[in-house]
Short mmCIF file of C-alpha atoms and ligand atoms in Angstrom, two decimals:
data_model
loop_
_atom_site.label_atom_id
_atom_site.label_comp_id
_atom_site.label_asym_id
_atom_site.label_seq_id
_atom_site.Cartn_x
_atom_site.Cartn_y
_atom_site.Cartn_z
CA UNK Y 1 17.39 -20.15 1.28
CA UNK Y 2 17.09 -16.70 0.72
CA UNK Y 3 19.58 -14.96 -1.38
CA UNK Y 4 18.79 -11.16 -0.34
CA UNK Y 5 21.57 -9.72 2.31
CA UNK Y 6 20.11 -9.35 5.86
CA UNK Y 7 20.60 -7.09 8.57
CA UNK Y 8 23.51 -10.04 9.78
CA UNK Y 9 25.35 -8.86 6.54
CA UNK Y 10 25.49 -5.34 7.19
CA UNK Y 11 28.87 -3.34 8.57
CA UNK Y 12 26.46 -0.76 10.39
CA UNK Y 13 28.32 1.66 12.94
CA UNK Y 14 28.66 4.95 12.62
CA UNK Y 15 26.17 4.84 9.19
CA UNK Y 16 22.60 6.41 8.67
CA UNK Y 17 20.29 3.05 8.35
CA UNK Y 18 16.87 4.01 7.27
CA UNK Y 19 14.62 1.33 8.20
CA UNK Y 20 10.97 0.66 6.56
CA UNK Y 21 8.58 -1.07 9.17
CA UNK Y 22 5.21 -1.74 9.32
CA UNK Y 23 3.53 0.50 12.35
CA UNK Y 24 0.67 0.22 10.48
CA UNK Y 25 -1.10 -0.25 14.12
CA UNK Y 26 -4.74 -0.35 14.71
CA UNK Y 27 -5.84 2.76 16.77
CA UNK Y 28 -8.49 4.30 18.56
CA UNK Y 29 -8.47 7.90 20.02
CA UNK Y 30 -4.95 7.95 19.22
CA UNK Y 31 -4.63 4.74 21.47
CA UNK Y 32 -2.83 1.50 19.67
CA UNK Y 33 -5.25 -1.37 20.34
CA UNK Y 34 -2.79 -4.43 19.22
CA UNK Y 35 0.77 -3.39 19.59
CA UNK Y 36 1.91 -7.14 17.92
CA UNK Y 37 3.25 -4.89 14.66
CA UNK Y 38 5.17 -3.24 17.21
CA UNK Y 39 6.87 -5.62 19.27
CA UNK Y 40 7.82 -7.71 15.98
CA UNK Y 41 10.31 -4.77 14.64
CA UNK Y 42 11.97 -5.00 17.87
CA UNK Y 43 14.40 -7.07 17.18
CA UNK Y 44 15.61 -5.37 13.82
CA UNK Y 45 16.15 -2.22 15.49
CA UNK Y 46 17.87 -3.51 18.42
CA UNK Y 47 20.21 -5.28 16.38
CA UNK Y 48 21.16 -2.52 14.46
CA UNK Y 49 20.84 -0.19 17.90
CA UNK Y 50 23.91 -2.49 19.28
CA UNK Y 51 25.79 -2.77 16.04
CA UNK Y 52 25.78 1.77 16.67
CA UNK Y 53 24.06 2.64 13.82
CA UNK Y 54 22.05 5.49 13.45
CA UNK Y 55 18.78 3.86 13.65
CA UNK Y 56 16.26 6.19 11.42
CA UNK Y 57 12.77 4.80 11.26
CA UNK Y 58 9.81 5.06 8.58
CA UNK Y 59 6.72 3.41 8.48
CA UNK Y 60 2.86 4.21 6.98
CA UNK Y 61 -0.01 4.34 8.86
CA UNK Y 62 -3.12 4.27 7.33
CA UNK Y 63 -4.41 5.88 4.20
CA UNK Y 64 -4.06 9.55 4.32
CA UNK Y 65 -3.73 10.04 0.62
CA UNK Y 66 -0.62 12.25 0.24
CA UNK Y 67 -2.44 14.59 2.96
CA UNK Y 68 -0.77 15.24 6.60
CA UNK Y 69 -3.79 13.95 8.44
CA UNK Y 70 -2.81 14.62 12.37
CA UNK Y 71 -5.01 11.57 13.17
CA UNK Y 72 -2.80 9.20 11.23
CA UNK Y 73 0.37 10.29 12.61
CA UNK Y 74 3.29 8.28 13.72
CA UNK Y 75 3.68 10.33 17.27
CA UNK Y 76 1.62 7.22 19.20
CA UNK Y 77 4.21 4.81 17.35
CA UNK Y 78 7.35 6.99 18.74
CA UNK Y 79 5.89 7.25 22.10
CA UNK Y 80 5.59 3.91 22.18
CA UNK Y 81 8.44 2.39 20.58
CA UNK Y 82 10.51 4.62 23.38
CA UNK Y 83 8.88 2.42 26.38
CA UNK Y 84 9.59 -0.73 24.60
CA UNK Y 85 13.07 0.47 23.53
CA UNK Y 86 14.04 1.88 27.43
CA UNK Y 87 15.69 4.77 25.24
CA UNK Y 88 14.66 7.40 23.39
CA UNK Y 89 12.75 7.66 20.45
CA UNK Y 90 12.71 11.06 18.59
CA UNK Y 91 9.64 11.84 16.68
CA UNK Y 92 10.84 13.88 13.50
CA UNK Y 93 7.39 15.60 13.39
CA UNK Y 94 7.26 16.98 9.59
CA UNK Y 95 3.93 17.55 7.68
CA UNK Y 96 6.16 16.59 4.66
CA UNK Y 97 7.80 13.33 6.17
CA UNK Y 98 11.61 14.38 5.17
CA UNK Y 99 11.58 18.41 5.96
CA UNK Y 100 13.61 20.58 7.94
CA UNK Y 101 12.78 18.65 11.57
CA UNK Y 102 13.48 15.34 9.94
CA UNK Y 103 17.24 16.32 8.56
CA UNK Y 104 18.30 18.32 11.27
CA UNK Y 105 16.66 15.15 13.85
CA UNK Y 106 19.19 12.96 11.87
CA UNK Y 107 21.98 15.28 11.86
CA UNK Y 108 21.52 15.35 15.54
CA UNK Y 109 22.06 11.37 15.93
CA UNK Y 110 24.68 9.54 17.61
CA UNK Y 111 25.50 5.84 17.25
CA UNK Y 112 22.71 3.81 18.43
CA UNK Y 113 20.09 6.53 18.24
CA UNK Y 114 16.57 6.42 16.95
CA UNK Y 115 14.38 8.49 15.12
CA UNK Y 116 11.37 7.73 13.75
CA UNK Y 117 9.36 9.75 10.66
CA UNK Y 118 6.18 10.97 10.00
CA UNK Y 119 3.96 8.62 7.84
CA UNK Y 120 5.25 8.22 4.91
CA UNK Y 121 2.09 8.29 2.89
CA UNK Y 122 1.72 11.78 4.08
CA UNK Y 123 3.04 12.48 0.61
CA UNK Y 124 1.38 11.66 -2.68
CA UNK Y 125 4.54 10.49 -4.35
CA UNK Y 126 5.06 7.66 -1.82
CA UNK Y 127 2.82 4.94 -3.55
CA UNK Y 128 3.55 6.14 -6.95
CA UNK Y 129 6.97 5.22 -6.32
CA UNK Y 130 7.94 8.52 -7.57
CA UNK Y 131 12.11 8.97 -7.96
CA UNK Y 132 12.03 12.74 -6.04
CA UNK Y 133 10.55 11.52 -2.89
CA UNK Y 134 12.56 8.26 -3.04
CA UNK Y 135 15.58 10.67 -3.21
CA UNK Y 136 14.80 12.24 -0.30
CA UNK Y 137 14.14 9.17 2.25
CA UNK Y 138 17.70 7.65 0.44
CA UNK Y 139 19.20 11.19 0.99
CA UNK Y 140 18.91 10.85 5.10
CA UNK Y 141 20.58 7.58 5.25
CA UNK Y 142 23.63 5.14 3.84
CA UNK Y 143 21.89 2.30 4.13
CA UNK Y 144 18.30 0.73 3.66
CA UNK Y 145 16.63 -2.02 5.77
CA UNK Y 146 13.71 -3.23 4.78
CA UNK Y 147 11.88 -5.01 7.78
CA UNK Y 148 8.28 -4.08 6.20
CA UNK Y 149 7.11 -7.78 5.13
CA UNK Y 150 2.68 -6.43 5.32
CA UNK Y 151 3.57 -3.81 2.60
CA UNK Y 152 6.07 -5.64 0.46
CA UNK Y 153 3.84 -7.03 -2.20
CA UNK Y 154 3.52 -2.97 -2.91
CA UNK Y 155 6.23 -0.86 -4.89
CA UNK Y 156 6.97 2.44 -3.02
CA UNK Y 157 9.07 4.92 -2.65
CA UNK Y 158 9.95 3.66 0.87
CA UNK Y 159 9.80 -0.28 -0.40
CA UNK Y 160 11.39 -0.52 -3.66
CA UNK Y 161 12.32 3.19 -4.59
CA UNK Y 162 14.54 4.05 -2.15
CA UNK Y 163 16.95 0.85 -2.46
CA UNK Y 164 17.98 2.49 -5.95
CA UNK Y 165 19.63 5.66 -4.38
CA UNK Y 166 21.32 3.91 -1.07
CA UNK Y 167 24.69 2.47 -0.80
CA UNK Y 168 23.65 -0.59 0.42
CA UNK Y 169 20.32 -2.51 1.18
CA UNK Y 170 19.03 -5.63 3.42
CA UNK Y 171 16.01 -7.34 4.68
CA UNK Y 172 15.37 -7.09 8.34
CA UNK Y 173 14.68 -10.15 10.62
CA UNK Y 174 11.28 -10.07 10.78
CA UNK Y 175 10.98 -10.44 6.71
CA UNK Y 176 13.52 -12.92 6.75
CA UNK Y 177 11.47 -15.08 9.32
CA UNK Y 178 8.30 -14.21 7.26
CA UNK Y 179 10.10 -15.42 4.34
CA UNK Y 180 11.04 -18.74 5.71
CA UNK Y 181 7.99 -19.81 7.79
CA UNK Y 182 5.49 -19.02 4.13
CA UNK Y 183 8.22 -20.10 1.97
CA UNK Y 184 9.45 -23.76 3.52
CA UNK Y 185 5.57 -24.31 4.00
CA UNK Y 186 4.61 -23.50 1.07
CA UNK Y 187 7.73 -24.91 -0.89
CA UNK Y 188 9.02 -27.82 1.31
CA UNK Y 189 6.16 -28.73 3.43
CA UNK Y 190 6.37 -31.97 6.13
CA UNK Y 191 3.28 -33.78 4.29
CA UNK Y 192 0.11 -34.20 5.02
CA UNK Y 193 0.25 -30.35 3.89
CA UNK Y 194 -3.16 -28.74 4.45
CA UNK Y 195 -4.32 -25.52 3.27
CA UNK Y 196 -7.57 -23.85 4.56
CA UNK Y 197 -9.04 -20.71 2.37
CA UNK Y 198 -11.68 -18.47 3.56
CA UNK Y 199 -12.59 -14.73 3.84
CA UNK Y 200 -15.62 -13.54 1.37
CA UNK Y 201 -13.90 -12.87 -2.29
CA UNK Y 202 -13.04 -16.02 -4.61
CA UNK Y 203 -11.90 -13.47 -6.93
CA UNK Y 204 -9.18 -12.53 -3.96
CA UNK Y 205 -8.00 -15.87 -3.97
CA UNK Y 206 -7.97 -16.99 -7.02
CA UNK Y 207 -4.80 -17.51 -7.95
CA UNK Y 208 -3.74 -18.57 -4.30
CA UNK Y 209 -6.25 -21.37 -5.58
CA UNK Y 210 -4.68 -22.29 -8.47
CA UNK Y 211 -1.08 -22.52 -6.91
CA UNK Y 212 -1.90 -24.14 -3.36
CA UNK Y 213 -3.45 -26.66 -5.75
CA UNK Y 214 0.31 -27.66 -7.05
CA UNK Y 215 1.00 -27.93 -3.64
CA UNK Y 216 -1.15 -29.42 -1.35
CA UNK Y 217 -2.64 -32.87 -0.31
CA UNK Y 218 -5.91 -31.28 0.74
CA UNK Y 219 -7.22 -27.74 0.42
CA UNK Y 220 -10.75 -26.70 2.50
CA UNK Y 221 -12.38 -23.98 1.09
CA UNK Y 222 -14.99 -22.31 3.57
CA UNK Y 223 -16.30 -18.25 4.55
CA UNK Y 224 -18.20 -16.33 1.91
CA UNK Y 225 -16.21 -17.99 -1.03
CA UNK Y 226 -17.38 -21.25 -0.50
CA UNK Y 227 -20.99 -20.58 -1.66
CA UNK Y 228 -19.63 -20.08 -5.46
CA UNK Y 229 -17.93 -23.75 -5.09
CA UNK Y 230 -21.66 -24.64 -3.74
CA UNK Y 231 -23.38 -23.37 -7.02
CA UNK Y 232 -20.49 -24.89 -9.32
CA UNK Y 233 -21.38 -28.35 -7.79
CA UNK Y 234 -24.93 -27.42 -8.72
CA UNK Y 235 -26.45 -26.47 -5.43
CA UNK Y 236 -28.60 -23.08 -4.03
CA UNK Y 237 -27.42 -20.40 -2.06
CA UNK Y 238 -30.47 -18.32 -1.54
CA UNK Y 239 -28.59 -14.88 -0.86
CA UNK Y 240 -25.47 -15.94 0.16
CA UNK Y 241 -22.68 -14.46 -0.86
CA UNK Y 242 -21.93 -15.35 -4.26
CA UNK Y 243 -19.61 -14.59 -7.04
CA UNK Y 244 -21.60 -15.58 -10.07
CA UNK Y 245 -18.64 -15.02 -12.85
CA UNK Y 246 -16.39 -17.21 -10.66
CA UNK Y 247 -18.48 -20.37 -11.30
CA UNK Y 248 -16.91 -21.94 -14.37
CA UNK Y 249 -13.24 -21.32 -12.87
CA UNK Y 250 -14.44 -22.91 -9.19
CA UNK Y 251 -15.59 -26.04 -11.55
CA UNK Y 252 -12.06 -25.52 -12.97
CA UNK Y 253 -10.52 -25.58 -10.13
CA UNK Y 254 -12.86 -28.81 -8.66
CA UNK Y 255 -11.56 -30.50 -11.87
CA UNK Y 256 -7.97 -29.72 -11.43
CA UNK Y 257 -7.99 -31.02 -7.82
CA UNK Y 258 -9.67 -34.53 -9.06
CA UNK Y 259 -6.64 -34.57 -11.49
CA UNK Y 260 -4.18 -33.95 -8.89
CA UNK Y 261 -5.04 -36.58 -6.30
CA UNK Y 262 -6.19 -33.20 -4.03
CA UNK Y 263 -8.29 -33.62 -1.36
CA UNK Y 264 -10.96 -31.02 -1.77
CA UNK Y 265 -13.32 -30.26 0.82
CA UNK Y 266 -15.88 -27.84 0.40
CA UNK Y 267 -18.63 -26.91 3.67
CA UNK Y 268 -21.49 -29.86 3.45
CA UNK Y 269 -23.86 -27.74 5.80
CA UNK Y 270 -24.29 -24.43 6.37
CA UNK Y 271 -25.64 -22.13 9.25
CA UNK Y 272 -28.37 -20.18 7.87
CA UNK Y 273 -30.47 -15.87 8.65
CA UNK Y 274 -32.79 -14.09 6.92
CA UNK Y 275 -30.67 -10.97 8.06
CA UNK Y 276 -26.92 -9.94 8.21
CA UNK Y 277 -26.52 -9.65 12.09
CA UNK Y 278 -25.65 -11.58 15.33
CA UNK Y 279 -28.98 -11.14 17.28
CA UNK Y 280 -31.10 -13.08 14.77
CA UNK Y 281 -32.45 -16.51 13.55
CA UNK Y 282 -30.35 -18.82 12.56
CA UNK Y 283 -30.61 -22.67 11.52
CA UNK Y 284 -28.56 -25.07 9.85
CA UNK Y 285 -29.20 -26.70 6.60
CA UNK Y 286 -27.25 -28.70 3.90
CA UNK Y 287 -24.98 -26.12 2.15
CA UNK Y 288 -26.56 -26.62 -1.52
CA UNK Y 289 -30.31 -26.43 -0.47
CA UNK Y 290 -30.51 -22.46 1.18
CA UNK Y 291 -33.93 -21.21 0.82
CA UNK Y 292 -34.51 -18.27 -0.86
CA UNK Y 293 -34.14 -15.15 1.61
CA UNK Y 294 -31.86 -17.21 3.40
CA UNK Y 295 -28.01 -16.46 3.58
CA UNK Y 296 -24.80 -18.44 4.69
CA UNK Y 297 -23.15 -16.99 8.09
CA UNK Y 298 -21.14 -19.58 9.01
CA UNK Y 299 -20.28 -23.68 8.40
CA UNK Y 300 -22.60 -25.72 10.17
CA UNK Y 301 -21.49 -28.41 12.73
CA UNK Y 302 -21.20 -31.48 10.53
CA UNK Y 303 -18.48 -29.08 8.33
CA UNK Y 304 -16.84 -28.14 11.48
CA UNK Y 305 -16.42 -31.79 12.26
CA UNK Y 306 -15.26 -32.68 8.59
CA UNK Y 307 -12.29 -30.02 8.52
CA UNK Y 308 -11.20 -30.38 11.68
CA UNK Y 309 -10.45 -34.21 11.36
CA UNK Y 310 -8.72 -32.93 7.93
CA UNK Y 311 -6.69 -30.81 9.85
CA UNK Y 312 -6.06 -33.50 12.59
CA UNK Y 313 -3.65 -35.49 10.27
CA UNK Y 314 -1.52 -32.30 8.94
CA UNK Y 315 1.73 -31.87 9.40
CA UNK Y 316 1.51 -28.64 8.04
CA UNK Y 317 -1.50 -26.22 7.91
CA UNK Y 318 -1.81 -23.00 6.16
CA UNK Y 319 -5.01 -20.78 6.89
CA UNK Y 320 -6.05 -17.73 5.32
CA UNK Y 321 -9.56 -15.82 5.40
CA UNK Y 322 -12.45 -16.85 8.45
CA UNK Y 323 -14.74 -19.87 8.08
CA UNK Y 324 -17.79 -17.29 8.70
CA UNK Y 325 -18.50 -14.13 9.83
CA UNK Y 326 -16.57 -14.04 13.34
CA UNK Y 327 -17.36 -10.57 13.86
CA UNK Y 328 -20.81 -12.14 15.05
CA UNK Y 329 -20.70 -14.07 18.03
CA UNK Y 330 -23.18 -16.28 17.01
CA UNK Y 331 -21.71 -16.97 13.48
CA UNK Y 332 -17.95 -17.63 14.57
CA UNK Y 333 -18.03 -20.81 15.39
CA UNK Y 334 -16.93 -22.26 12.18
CA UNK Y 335 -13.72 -20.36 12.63
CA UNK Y 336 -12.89 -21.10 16.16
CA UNK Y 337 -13.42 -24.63 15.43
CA UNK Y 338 -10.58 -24.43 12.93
CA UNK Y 339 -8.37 -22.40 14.85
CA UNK Y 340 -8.92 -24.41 17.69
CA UNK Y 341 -8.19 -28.10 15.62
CA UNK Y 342 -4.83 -26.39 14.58
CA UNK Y 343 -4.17 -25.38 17.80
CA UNK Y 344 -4.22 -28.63 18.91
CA UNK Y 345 -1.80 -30.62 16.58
CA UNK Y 346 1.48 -31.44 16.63
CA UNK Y 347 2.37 -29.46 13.26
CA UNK Y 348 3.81 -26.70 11.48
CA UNK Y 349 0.90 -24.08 11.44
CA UNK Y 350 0.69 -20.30 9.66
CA UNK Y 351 -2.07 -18.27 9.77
CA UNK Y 352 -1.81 -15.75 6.48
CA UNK Y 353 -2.12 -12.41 8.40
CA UNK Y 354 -5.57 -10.33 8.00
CA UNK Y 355 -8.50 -11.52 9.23
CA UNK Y 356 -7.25 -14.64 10.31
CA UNK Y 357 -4.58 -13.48 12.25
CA UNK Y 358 -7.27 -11.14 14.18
CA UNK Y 359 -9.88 -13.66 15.00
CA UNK Y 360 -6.80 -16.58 16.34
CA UNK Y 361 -5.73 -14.00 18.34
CA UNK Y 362 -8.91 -12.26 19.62
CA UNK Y 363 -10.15 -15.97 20.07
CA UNK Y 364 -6.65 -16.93 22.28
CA UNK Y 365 -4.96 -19.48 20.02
CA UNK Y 366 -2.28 -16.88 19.38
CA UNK Y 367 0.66 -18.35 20.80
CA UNK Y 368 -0.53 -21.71 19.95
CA UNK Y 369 0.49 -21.54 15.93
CA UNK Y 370 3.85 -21.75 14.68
CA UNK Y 371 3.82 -18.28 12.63
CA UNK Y 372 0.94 -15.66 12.60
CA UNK Y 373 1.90 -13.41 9.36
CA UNK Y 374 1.90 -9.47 9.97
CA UNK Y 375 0.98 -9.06 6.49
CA UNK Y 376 -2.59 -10.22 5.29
CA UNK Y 377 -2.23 -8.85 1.62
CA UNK Y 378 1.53 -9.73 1.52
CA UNK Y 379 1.39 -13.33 2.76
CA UNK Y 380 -1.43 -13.70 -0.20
CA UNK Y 381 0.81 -12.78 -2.61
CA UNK Y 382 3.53 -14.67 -1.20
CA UNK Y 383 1.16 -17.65 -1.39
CA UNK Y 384 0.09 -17.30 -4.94
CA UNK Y 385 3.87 -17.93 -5.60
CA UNK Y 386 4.36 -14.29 -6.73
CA UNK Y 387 7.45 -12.41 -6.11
CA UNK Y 388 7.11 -9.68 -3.59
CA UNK Y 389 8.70 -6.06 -4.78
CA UNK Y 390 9.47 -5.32 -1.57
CA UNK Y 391 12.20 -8.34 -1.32
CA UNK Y 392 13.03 -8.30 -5.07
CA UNK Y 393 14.49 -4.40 -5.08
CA UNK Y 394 17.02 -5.76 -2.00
CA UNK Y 395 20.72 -6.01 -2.34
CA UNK Y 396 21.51 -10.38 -3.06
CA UNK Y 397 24.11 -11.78 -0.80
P1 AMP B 401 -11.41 -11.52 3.36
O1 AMP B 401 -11.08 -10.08 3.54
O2 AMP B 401 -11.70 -11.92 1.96
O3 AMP B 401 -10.41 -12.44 4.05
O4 AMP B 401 -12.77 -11.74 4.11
C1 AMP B 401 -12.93 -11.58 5.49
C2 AMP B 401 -14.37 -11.30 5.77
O5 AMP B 401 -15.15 -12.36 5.25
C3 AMP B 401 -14.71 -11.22 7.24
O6 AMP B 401 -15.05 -9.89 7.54
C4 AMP B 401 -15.92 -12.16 7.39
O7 AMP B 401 -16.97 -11.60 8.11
C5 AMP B 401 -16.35 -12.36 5.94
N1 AMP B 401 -17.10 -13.60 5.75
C6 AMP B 401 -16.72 -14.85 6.04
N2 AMP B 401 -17.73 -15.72 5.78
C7 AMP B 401 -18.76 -15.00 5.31
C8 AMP B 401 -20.08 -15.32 4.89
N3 AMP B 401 -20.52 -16.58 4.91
N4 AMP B 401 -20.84 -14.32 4.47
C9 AMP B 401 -20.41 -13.05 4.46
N5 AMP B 401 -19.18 -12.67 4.84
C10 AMP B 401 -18.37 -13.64 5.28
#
């Protein structure tokens, strides 16, 4: 259970609530391309719309740098967030995110009104966590929410400084579900628990490793990282993405799972190009015998095979990071196969946000998991059993 006060435990009308969300939308020519980010604040903000607070929204976009860049702007968000909403959503338009537009915006509010601000990372201070600019957010509202679970594993001004100088803070309802669909998996998982790990870094997972490994009954390990396990056990790569320095802590990590009882299940073939694109030629081989000049795209079929009859007996399933590279038609095979196995069981399933979370949904398994994470980074983090700043600096119950 979590112990943080929520948005249920808040005594909202008539108060200022500043709420951090993640808007952090994908866009092109000022168009949003996937809107999910969007339509998963919703329910915060209408909560706190009905309770007649004065609904004041912040959010980054991007990485401007502490510059107003006019191409990562909020205004798309606002626009928006108003159709969704069936109300108005005022855009406080202010190169310097809390400036004369945004206070006099807010002083303009009645109950159940929303504004939203300018990116927040508009100013330098913001992921410093500088105490000026987290001031200035606190000195617009009474109250903080924070509903931003995809930048809470990061200490800002508008994630962790700003709770110092409110009267009051809470999680919103979309960190609180985020929290309990990573958290009972990962904590008090229905068993067989699976875990699947992909994506191209070792080094990015390393410690999600080393902590899934307390947890689970089996752990796969496929995508770029799974050609370091491949050399540990002895085997050739030819080009293939490869993390030599990782080698001694994948054996490590081979060891531990032997010790455990885990079920570890590395790719046992391997699809195979001379060049790093969709339109060339490919072939499968066994995954510790690439030729040289030869790289690893994607598992091969016998791999597909092996994980998804893994997956096939989970009662829970965790996936983070692609089995291949899915940008390539001809390479994503390996990852629809998985996404497709967990689409079809009768089990709790979370994909970790990121990459994942793109290819399930851009391959149409999206409403067929239990939880897709907003937050790639954060769900890591979550995963590696750290505390996430964003949480920690809330109000407890
Ligand atoms: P990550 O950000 O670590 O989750 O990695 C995601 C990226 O890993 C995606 O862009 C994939 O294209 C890439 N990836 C997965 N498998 C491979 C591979 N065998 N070789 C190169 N890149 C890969």
């Amino acid at each position: 259970m979590l112990n943080k006060k929520t948005v249920d435990d808040l005594q909202v009308k008539g108060k200022r609530v500043l709420v951090r969300c993640d808007f952090n939308v994908p866009l092109q020519d000022g168009v949003i391309t996937d809107e999910n980010r969007i339509t998963a604040a919703l329910p915060t903000i209408k909560k706190l719309i009905a309770d007649g607070g004065k609904v004041i929204l912040c959010s980054h976009m991007g990485k401007p740098k502490g510059e107003a860049k006019p191409e990562l702007s909020l205004a798309p968000v606002a626009k928006r967030l108003s159709e969704l909403l069936e109300q108005e959503v005022v855009f406080a338009k202010d190169d310097v995110v809390v400036g004369e537009n945004a206070k006099a915006a807010v002083a303009a509010m009645k109950d159940g009104d929303v504004v939203l601000l300018e990116n927040t990372r508009y100013r330098k201070e913001e992921t410093k966590n500088e105490e000026n600019y987290s001031k200035e957010l606190a000195s617009l509202a009474d109250v903080f929410v924070n509903d931003a679970f995809g930048t809470s594993h990061r200490a800002h001004c508008s994630t962790v400084g700003v709770t110092e100088f409110v009267e009051e803070s809470a999680v919103g309802y979309l960190m609180e579900k985020e929290i309990e669909f990573l958290g009972n998996a990962v904590n008090n998982p229905e068993r067989p628990f699976v875990a699947i790990l992909g994506g191209s870094k070792v080094s990015d997972k390393i410690n999600v490793i080393n902590n899934l490994l307390e947890k689970v009954d089996t752990l796969i390990i496929g995508g770029g990282m799974a050609y370091t396990f491949a050399v540990a056990k002895g085997g050739k790569v030819g080009n293939s993405l490869l993390e030599e320095d990782k080698v001694p802590y994948a054996q490590e990590m081979m060891k531990k799972a032997e010790e455990k009882g885990v079920k570890f299940l590395t790719p046992v073939d391997t699809v195979i190009t001379k060049e790093f694109k969709n339109d060339t030629e490919y072939k499968t081989v066994p995954t510790g015998e690439i030729p040289d000049e030869w790289g690893g795209l994607d598992i091969g079929e016998e791999t597909r095979k092996l994980f998804a009859d893994a997956i096939k007996g989970a009662k829970t399933v965790v996936w983070n990071g692609p089995m291949g590279v899915f940008e390539f038609e001809n390479f994503a095979k390996g990852t629809k196969a998985v996404a497709e196995a967990m689409a079809e069981i009768d089990a709790t399933t979370i994909i970790g946000g990121g990459d994942s979370a793109a290819a399930v949904n851009q391959l149409g398994y999206g409403d067929k998991m239990t939880h897709i994470s907003t937050g790639g980074g954060a769900s890591l983090e979550f995963l590696e059993g750290k505390e996430l700043p964003g949480v920690v600096a809330v109000d407890d119950k």
